[in-house]
XYZ file of C-alpha atoms in Angstrom:
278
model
C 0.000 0.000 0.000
C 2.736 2.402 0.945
C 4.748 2.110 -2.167
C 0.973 2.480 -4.600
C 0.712 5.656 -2.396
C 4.500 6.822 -3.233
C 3.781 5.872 -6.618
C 1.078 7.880 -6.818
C 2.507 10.696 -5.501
C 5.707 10.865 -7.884
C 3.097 10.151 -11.070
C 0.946 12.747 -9.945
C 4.229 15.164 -8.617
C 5.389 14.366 -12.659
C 1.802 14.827 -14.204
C 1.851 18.523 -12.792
C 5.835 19.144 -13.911
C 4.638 18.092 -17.252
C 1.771 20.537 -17.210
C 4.175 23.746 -16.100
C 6.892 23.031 -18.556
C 3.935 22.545 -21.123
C 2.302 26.311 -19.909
C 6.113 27.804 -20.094
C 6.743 26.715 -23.534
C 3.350 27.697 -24.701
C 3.796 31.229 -22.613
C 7.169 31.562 -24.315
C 5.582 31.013 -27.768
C 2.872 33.262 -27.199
C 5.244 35.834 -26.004
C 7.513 35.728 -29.165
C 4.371 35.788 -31.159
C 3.483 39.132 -29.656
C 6.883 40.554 -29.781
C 7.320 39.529 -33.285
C 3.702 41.075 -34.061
C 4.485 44.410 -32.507
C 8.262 44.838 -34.932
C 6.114 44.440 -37.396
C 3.965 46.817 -36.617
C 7.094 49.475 -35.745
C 8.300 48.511 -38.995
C 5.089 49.199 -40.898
C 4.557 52.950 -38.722
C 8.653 53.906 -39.525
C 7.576 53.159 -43.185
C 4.580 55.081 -42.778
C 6.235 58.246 -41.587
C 9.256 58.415 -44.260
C 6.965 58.064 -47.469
C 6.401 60.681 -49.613
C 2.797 60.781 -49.027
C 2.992 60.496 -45.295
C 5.634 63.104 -45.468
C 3.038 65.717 -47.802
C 0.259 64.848 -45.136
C 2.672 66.255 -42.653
C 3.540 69.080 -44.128
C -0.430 69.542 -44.962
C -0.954 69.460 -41.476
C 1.399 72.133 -40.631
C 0.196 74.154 -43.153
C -2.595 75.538 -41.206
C 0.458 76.596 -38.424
C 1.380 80.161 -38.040
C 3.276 81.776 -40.505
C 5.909 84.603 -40.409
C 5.155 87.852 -39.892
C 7.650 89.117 -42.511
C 5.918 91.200 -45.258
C 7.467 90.795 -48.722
C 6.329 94.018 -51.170
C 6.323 93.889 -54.859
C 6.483 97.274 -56.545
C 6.121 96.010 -60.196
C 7.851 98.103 -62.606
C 5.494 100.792 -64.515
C 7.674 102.571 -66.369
C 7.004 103.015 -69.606
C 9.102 104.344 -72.476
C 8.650 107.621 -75.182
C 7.076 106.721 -78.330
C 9.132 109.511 -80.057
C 12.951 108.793 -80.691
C 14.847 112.039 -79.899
C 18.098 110.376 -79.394
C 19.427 106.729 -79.530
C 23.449 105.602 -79.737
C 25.057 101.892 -79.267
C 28.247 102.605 -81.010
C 27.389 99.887 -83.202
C 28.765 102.299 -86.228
C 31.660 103.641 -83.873
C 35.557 101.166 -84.608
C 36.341 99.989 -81.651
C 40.070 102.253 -80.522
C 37.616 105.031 -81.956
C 36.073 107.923 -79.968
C 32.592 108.853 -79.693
C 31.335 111.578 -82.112
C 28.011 111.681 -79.950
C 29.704 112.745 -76.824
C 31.949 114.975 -76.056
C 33.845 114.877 -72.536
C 36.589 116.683 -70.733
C 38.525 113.338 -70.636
C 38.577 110.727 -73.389
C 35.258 108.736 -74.987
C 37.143 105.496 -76.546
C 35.165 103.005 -77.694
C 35.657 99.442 -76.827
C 33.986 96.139 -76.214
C 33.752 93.598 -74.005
C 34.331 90.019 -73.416
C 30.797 87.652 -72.779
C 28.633 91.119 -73.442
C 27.367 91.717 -76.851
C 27.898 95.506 -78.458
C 30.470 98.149 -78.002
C 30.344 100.539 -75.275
C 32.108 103.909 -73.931
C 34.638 103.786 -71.821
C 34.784 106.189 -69.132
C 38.087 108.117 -68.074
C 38.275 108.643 -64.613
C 37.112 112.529 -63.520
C 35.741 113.035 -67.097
C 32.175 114.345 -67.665
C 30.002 113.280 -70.743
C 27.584 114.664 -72.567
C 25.953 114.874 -75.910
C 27.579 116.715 -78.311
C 24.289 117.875 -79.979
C 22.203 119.372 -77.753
C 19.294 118.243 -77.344
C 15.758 120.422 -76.733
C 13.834 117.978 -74.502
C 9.910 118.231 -74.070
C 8.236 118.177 -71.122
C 7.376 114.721 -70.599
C 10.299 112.078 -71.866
C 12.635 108.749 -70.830
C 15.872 108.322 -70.623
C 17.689 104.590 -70.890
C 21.090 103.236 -71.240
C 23.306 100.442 -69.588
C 25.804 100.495 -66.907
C 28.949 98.041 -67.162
C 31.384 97.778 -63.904
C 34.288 95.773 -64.695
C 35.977 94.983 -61.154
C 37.704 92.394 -58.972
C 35.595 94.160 -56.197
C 32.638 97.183 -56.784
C 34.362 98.508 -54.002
C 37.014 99.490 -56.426
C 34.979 101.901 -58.301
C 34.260 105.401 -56.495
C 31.341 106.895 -57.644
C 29.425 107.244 -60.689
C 26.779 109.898 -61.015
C 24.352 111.182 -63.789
C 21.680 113.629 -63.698
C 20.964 117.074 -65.596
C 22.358 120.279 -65.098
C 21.202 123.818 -66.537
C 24.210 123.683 -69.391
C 25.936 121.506 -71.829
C 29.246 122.259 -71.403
C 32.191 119.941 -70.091
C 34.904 122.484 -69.448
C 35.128 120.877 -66.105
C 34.576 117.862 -64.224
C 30.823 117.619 -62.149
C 31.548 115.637 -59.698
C 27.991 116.728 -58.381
C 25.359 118.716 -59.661
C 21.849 119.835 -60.689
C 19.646 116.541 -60.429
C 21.248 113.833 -60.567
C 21.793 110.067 -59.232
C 24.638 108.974 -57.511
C 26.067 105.526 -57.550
C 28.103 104.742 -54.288
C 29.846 102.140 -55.357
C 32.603 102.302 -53.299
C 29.903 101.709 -50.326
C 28.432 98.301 -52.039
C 25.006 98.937 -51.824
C 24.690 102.730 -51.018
C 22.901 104.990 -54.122
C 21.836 108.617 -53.801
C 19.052 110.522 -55.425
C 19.570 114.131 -55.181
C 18.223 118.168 -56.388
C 21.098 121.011 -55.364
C 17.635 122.598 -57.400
C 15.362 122.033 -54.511
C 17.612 121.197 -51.872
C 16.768 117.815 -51.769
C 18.814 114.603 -50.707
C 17.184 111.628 -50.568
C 19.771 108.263 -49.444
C 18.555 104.552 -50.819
C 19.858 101.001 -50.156
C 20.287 98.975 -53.743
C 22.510 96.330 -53.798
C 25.577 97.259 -56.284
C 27.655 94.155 -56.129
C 25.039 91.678 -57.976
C 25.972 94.234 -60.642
C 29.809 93.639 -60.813
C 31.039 92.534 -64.496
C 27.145 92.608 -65.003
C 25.353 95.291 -66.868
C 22.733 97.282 -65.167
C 19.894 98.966 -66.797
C 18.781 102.801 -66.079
C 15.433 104.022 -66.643
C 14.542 107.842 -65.772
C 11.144 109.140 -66.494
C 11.110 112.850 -66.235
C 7.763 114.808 -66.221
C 7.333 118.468 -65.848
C 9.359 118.890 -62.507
C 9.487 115.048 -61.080
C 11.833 112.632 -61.922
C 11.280 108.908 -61.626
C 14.398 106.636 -60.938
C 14.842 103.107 -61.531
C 17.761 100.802 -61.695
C 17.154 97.318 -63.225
C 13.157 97.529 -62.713
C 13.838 98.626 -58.961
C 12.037 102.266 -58.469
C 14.140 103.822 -56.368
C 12.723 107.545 -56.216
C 9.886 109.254 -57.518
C 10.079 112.724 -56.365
C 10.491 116.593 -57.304
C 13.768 117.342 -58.945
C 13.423 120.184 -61.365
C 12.143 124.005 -60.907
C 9.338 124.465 -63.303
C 11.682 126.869 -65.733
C 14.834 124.162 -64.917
C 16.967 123.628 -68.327
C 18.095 119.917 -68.633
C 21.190 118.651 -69.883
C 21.977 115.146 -69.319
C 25.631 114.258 -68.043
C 27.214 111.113 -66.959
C 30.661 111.774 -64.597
C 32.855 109.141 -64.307
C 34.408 108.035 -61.208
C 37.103 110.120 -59.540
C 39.276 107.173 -58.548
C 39.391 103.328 -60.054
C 41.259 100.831 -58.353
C 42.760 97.607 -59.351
C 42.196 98.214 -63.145
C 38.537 98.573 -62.303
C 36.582 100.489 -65.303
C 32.933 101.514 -66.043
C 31.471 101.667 -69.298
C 27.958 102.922 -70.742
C 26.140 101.855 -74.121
C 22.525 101.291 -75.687
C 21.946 105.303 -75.038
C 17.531 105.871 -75.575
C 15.957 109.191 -74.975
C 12.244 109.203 -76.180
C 9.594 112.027 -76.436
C 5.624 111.560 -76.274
C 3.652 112.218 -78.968
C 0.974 114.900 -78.233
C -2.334 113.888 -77.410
């Protein structure tokens, strides 16, 4: 009887062994089935997240965030040119070594072109003042456009260029200010004046000159009774009173006073047009 008993015991003692070691192995499966279950899911929200689409959704949602205050202002450019030719010179019929029978200056007008620009263009001496050699009779209402070339290392190398009109057409002496006029700082990078010794008037302007190095800029004026309208490559950069109602114009360009570094600035594709009478 005693050893049924103890037999019972160890079958029933190995019965319940069996059973745990069966629940641990299936626990252990079960558990490696969920693990294995949620890197797949990872795996599946990681993908998610770096696809295009999930990526556009994102950016969707932050659309609706709040954006900068910064204001950006577009001016346009409304200038509009004469419809009446009084005046128009590219040196296109000028040898290049020659000088410029449209312009007479207190220096020298050679003409000359350049490499990677198309045309020929006027060289300007340093302290010489230009203007036309025929004077011209300008109406009340008329535009004025030509190109600006600064050949540099550095704009900094180039002190100032200015152009504007004065009462009279002679060049007996160098301007190196006067009457109405503009005045290219380039020595300052980004510094440009727009001044009247006629009214007294200064006005100072930021425009950034050193995109313009070895680049040609273009110059519109719009003149109008006694206003003058400024604008450098489509930027307006002044429209304001220049002129005295009686105010002869003359137009003049003055070269710099100083070049450095065999810096030069040259001018070309000269427009002046009249309106026709309504």
């Amino acid at each position: 009887m005693k050893h049924k008993q103890l037999l019972l015991s160890l079958l029933t003692i190995a019965g319940l062994v069996t059973g745990f070691n069966a629940n641990a192995q299936f626990g252990s499966l079960l558990q490696k089935a969920k693990d294995k279950a949620a890197q797949k899911a990872s795996d599946a929200f990681d993908k998610k997240t770096s696809s295009p689409s999930s990526s556009s959704s994102s950016s969707s949602s932050t659309s609706g965030a709040p954006k900068s205050n910064k204001v950006i202002i577009n001016s346009g450019f409304d200038f509009v040119s004469g419809d009446t030719v009084l005046f128009s010179e590219d040196f296109s019929n000028i040898p290049v070594g020659s000088s410029a029978k449209t312009f007479k200056t207190n220096g020298s007008a050679t003409i000359v072109s350049v490499g990677g620009e198309s045309g020929k263009w006027l060289a300007l001496a340093d302290n010489a003042t230009y203007k036309f050699t025929k004077q011209l009779f300008y109406p009340k209402h008329f535009t004025v456009e030509f190109d600006i070339l600064a050949a540099a290392d550095k704009i900094s190398d180039i002190y100032p260029v200015n152009f504007g009109f004065v009462t009279d057409n002679s060049v007996r002496d160098y301007i190196s200010s006067g009457g109405a006029y503009v005045a290219l700082k380039y020595y300052n990078n980004d510094d440009v004046s727009i001044n009247s010794e006629f009214l007294s008037k200064y006005l100072n302007s930021t425009f950034d000159l050193t995109t313009f190095t070895n680049r040609k800029m273009h110059v519109s004026l719009v003149v109008d009774g006694d206003r003058m309208v400024v604008y450098l490559d489509q930027t307006k950069l002044a429209d304001t009173m220049a002129f005295m109602p009686t105010t002869a114009k003359n137009l003049y360009i003055s070269a710099p006073m100083q070049y450095k570094n065999g810096s030069k600035v040259l001018v070309s594709n000269f427009r002046i047009m009249g309106f026709k009478k309504v």
